CSV table of C-alpha atoms in Angstrom, one decimal:
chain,number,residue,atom,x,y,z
T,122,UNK,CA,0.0,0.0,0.0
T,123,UNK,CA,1.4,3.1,-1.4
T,124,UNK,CA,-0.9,6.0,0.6
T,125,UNK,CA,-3.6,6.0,2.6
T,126,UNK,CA,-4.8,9.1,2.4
T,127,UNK,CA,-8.4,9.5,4.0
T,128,UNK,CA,-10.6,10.5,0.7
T,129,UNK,CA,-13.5,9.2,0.5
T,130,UNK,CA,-15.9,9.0,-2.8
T,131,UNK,CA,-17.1,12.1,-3.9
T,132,UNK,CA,-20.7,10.4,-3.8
T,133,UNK,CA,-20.1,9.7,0.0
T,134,UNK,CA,-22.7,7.0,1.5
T,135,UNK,CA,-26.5,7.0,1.5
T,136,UNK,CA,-28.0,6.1,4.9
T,137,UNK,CA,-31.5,5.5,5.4
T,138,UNK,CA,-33.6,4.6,8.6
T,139,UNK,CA,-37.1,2.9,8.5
T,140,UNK,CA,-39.3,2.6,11.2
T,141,UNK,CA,-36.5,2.8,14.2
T,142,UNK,CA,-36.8,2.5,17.6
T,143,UNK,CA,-35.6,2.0,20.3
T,144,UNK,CA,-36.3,2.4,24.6
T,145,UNK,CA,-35.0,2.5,27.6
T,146,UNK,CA,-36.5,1.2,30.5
T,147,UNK,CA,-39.7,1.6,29.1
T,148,UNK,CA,-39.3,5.4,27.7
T,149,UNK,CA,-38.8,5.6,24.2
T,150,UNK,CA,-35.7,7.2,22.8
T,151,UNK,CA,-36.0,6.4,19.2
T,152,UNK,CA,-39.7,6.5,18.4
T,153,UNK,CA,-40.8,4.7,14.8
T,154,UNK,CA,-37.8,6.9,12.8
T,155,UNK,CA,-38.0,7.1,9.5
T,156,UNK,CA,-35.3,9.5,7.8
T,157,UNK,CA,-32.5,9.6,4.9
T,158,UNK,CA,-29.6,10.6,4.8
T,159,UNK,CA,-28.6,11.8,1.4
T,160,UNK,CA,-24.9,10.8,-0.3
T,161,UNK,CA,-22.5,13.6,0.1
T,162,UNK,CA,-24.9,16.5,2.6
T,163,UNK,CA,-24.5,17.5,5.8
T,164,UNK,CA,-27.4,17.1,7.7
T,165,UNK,CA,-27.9,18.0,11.1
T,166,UNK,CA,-29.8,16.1,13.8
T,167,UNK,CA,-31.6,19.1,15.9
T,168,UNK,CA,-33.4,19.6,18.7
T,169,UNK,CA,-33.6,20.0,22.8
T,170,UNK,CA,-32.1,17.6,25.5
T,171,UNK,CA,-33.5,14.2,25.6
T,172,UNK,CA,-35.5,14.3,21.7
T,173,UNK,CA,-33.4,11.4,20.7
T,174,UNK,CA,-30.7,13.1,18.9
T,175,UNK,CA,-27.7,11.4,20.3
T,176,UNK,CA,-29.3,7.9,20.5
T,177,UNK,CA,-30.1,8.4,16.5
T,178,UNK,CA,-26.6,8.8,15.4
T,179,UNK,CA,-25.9,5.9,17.9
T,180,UNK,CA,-28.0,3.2,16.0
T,181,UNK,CA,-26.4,4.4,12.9
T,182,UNK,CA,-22.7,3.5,14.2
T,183,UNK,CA,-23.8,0.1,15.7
T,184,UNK,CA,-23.4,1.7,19.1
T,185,UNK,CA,-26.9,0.5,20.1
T,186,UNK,CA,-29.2,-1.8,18.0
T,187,UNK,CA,-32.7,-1.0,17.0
T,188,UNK,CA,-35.8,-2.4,19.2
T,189,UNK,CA,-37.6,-2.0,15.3
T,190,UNK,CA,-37.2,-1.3,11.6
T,191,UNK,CA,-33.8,-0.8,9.9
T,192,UNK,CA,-30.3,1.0,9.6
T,193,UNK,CA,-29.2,0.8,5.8
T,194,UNK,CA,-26.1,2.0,4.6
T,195,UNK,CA,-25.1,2.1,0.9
T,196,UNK,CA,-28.3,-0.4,1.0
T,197,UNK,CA,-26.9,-2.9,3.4
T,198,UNK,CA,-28.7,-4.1,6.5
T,199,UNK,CA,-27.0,-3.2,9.3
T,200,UNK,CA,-28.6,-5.5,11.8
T,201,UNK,CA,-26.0,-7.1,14.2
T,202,UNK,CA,-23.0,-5.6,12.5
T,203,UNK,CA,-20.9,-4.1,15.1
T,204,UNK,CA,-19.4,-0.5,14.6
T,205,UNK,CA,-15.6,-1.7,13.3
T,206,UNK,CA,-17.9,-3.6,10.2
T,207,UNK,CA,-19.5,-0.3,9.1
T,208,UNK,CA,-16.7,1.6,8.0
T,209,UNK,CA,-18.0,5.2,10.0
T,210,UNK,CA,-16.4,7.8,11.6
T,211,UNK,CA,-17.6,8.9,14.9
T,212,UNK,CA,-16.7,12.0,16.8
T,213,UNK,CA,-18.0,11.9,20.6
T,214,UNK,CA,-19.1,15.3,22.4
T,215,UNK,CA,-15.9,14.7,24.8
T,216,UNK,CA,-13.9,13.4,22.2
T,217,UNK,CA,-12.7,10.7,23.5
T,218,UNK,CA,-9.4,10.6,23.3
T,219,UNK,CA,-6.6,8.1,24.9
T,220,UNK,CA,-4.5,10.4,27.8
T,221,UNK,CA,-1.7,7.7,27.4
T,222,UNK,CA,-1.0,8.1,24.2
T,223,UNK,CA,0.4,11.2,22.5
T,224,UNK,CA,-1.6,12.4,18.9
T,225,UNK,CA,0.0,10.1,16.7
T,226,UNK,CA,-1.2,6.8,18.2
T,227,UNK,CA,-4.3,8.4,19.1
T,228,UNK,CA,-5.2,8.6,15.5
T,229,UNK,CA,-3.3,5.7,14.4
T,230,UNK,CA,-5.4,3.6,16.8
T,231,UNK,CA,-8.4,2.6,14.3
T,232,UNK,CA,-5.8,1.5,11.6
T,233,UNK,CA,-4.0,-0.8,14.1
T,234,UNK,CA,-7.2,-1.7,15.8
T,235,UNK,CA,-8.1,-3.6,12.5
T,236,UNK,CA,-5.0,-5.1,11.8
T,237,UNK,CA,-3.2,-6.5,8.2
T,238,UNK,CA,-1.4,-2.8,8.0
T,239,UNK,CA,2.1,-2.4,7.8
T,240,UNK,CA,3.7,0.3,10.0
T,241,UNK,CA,5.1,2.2,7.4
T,242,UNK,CA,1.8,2.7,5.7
T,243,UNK,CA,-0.4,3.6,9.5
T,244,UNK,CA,2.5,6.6,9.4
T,245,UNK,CA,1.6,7.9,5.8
T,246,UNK,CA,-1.8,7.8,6.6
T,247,UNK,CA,-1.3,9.2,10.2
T,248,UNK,CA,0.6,12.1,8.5
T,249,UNK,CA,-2.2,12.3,5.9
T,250,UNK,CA,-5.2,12.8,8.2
T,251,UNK,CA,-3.3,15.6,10.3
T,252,UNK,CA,-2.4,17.5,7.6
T,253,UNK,CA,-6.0,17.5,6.6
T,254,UNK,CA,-6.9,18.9,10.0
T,255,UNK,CA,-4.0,21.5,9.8
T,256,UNK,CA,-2.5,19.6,12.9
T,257,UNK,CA,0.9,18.9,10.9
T,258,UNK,CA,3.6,18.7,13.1
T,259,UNK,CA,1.7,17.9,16.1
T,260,UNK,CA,2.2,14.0,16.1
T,261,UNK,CA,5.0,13.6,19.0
T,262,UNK,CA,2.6,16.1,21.3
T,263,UNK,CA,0.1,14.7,24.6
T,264,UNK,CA,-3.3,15.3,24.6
T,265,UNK,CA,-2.7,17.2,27.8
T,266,UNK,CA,-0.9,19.7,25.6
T,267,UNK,CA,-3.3,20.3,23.1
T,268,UNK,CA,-6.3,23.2,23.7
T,269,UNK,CA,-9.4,22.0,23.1
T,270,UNK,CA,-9.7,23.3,19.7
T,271,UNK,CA,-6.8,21.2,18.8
T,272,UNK,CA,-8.2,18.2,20.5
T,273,UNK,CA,-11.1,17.5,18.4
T,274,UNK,CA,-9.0,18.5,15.3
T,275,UNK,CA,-7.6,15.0,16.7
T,276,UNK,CA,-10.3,13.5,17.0
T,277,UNK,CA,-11.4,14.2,13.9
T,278,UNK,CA,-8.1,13.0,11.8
T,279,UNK,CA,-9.0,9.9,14.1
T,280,UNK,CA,-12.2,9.7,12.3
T,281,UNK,CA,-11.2,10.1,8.6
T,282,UNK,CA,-7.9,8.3,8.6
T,283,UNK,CA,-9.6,5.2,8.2
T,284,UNK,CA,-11.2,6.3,5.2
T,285,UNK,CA,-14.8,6.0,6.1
T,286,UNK,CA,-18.1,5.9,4.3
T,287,UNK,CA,-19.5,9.0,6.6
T,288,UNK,CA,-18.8,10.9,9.1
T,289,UNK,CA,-20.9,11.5,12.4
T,290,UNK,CA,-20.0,13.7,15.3
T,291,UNK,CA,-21.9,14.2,18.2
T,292,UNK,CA,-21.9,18.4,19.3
T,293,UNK,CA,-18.3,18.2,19.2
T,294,UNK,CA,-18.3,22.0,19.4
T,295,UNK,CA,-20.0,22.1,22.5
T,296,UNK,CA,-17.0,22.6,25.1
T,297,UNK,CA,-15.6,24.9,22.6
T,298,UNK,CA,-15.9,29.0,23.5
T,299,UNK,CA,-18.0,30.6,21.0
T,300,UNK,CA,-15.3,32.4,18.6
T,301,UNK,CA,-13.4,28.7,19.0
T,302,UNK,CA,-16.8,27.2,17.6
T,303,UNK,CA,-17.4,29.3,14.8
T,304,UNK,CA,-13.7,28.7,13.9
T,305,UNK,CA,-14.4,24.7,14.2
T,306,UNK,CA,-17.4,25.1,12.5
T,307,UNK,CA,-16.2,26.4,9.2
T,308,UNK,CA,-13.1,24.1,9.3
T,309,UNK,CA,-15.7,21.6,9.2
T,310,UNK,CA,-17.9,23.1,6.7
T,311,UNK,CA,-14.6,23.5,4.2
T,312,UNK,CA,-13.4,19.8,5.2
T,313,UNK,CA,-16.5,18.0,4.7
T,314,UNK,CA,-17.2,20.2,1.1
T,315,UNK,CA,-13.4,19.0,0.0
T,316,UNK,CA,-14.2,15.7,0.8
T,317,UNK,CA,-17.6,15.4,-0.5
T,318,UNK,CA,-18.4,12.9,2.7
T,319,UNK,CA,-21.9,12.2,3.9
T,320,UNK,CA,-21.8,13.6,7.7
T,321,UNK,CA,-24.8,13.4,10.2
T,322,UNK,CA,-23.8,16.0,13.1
T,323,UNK,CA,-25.9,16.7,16.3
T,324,UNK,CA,-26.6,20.1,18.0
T,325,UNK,CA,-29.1,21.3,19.5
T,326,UNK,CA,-27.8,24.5,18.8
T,327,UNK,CA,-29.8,26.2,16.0
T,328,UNK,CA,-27.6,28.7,14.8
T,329,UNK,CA,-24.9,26.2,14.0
T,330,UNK,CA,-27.5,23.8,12.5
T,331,UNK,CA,-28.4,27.0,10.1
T,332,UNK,CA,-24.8,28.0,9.6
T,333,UNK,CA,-23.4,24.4,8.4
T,334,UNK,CA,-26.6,22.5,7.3
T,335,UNK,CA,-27.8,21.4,3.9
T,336,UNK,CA,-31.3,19.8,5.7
T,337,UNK,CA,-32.2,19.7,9.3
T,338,UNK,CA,-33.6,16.9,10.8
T,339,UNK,CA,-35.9,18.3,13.5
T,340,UNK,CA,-36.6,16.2,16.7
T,341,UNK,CA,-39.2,16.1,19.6
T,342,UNK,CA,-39.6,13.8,22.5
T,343,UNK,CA,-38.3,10.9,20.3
T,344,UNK,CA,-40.0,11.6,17.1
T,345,UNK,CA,-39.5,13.1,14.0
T,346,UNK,CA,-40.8,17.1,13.7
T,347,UNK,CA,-39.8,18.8,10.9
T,348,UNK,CA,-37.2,18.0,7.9
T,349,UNK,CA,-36.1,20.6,5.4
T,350,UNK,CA,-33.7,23.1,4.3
T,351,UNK,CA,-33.0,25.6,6.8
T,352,UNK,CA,-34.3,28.2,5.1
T,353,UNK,CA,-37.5,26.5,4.4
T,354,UNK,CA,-37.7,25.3,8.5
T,355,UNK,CA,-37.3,28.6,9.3
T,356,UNK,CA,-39.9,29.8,7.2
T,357,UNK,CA,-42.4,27.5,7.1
T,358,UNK,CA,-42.5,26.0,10.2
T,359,UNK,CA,-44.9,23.0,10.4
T,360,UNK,CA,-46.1,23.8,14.4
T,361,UNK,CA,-45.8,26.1,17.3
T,362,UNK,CA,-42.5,23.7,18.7
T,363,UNK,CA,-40.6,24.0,15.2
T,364,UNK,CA,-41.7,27.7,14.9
T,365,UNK,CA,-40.5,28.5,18.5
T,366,UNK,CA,-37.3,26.3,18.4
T,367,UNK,CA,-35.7,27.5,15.2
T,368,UNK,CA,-36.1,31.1,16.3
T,369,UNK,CA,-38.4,33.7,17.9
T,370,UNK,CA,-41.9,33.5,16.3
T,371,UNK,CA,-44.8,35.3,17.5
T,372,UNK,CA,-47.7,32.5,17.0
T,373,UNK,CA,-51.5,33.3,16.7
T,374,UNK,CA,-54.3,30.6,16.9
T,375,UNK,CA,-57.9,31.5,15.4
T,376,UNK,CA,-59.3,34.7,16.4
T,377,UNK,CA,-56.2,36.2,17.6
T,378,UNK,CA,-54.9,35.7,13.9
T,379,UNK,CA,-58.2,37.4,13.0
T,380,UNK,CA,-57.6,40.3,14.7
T,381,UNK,CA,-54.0,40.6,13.6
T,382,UNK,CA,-55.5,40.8,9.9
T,383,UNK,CA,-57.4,43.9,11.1
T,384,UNK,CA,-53.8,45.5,12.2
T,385,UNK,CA,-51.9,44.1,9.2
T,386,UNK,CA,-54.0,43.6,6.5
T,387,UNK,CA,-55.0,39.8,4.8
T,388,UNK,CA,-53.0,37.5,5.9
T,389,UNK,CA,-52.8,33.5,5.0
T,390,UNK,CA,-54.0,31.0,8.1
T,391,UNK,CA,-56.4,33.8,9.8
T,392,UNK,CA,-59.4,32.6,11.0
T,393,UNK,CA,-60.9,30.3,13.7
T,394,UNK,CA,-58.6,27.2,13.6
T,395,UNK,CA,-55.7,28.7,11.7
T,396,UNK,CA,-52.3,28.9,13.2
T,397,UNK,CA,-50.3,32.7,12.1
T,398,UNK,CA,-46.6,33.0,12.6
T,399,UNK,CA,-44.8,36.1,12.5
T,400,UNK,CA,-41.1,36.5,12.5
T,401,UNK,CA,-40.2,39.5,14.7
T,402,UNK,CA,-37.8,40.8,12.2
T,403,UNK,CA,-40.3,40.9,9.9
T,404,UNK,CA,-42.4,43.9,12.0
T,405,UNK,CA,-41.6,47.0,12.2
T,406,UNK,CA,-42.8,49.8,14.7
T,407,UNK,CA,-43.0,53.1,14.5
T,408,UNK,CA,-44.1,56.1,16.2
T,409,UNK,CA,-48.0,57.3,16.3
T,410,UNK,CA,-49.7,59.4,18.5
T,411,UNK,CA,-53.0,57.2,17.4
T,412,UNK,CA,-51.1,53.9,17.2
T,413,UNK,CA,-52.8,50.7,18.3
T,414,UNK,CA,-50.0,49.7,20.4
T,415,UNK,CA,-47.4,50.9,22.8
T,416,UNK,CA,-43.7,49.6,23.5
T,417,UNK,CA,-44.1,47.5,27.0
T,418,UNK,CA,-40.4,46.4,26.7
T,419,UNK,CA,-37.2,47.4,24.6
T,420,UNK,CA,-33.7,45.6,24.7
T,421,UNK,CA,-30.6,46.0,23.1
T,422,UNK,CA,-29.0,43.2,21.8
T,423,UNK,CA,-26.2,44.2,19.8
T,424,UNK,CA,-27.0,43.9,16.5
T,425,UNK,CA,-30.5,44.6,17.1
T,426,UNK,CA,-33.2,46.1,19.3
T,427,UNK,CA,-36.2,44.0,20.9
T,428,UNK,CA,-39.1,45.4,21.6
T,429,UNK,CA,-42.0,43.5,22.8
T,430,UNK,CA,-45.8,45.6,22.0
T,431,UNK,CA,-48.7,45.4,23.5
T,432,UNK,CA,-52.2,45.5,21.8
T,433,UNK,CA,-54.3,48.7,23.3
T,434,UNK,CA,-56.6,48.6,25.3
T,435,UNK,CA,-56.6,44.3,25.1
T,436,UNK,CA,-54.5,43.3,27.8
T,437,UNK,CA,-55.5,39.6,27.3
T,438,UNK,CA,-53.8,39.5,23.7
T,439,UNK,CA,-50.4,38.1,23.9
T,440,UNK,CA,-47.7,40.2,23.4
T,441,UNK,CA,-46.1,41.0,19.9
T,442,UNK,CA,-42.0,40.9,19.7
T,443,UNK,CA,-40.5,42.6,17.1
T,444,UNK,CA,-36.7,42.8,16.3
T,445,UNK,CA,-35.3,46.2,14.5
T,446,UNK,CA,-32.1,47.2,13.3
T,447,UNK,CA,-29.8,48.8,16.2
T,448,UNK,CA,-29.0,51.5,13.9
T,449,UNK,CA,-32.4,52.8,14.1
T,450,UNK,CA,-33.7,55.6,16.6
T,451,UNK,CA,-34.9,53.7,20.0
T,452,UNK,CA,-38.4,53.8,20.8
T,453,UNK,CA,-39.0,54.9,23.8
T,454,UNK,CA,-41.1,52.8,26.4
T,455,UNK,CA,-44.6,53.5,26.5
T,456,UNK,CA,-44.7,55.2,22.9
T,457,UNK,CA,-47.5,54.8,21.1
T,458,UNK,CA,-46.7,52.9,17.5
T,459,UNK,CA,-48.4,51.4,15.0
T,460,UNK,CA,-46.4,48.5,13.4
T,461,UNK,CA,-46.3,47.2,9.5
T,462,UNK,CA,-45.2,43.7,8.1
T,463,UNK,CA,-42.0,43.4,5.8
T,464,UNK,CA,-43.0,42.0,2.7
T,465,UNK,CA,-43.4,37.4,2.5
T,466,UNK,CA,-43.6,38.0,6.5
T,467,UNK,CA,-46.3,35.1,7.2
């Protein structure tokens, strides 16, 4: 064996689930999943603590087996094959690392684990996977000596040097300070685009799920929500939880969509029964003396201003946020305002 180097095909692997589930002491975790995972995107499992995220990514490396229905990869049936007979990459939220050995053995260990490798070749390919991570150089270092950016650079050259079908990491950004993640994240983004690998990543972080997505996979309490593009989740929400989760969202049921319309104007999903979300960036106050509203609360937020309005005089109607440009003159608390919807707001 000449090289090793970790490229996988362009096409990456296809990986479908059908029906999944799985439970744990009698709760489900995994709840009748079905979901693909197209050859070559990234697609992010998203979603609060406990939805089933983790446990999802889980069954697809063979690190648990199904209660029901299937894991396919490139078509296969992966009932009863262990993890080291799927040919994935795994990243774990702690990384995982080996304190005993120093960062070349760490990522050499999946090519030894499987054996029928000469030496000479693990090295190459050892070499190979750090340079890919911009680690090169760092092979004679201890984990102990590496920040934890550099860490799960190892940790991912662990994952690719074996050359695998797809990649899955499980919020490895989530120990990471927040300039650190955004670093990680478009390392990550310009990695898996060079190598054209399939990659399944969990957060349930929705900014990074919109910033390195091609779809989002949106879970609750063990079932599947929502699955899109970002833009299209974020837009078109398919309930109150996906609407809510992805972002602020100012929801309306029935009559309170009704008397929105007589603020706003005709509005899709009005009426008894209908469900009306509004974006808050997509409102805008101003001032009037005659307004139907008046600024209850205003915060700045860097970038923007938030301002929460309140219907007058109908102190039962929720409260409408709205989000406006920080460059703009503040509204004062209390001041009257009438408010107007950006255009494609609903």
């Amino acid at each position: 064996m000449t090289s090793a180097n970790p490229i996988v095909s362009p096409a990456g692997a296809d990986i479908e689930l059908t029906g999944v589930s799985k439970t744990y002491a009698g709760v489900p975790a995994v709840e009748n999943l079905t979901v693909r995972f197209a050859p070559g995107e990234l697609c992010c499992l998203l979603g609060p603590s406990g939805c089933g995220k983790s446990t999802t990514l889980r069954l697809i490396a063979g690190l648990e087996q199904p209660d029901a229905g299937t894991v396919r990869i490139r078509g296969r049936d992966m009932r009863g094959l262990t993890p080291q007979r799927r040919n994935l990459g795994f990243v774990f939220q702690n990384y995982a690392l080996f304190p005993h050995m120093g960062v070349r053995d760490n990522v050499a260990y999946g090519l030894r684990s499987r054996g029928g490798m000469r030496e000479a070749a693990i090295r190459e390919a050892v070499r190979d996977a750090l340079s890919m991570v911009r680690l090169e150089g760092y092979g004679d270092r201890r984990v102990h000596e590496l920040s934890g950016g550099e860490q799960q650079r190892v940790a991912l050259a662990r994952a690719l040097v074996t050359g695998p079908d797809a990649l899955l990491l499980d919020e490895p950004f989530s120990n990471l300070d927040a300039r650190l993640r955004e670093a990680m994240r478009f390392e990550l983004a310009e990695l898996r685009a060079r190598l054209g690998i399939t990659t399944v990543f969990v957060t349930h972080d929705k900014e990074e799920a919109f910033a390195l997505a091609d779809r989002i996979v949106l879970l609750r309490d063990a079932r599947l929500e929502q699955a899109g593009a970002p833009e299209d989740l974020y837009r078109n929400p398919a309930s109150p939880f996906a609407a809510g989760f992805l972002g602020s969202a100012n929801c309306f049921v029935g009559e309170q969509g009704a008397r929105l319309e007589e603020l706003f104007g005709p509005m899709p999903g009005t009426g008894r029964g209908g469900l009306l979300v509004l974006r808050p960036e997509r409102i805008r106050p101003f001032p009037d003396e005659d307004g139907p509203f008046t600024v209850a609360e205003s915060l700045f937020m860097g970038p923007y201003v938030r301002y929460l309005l309140r219907l007058e005089p109908a102190p039962s109607f929720p409260l409408v946020e709205a989000h406006c440009p920080a460059f703009e003159q503040r509204l004062a608390l209390g001041a009257r305002v009438r408010a107007q919807l950006l255009p494609e707001s609903v």
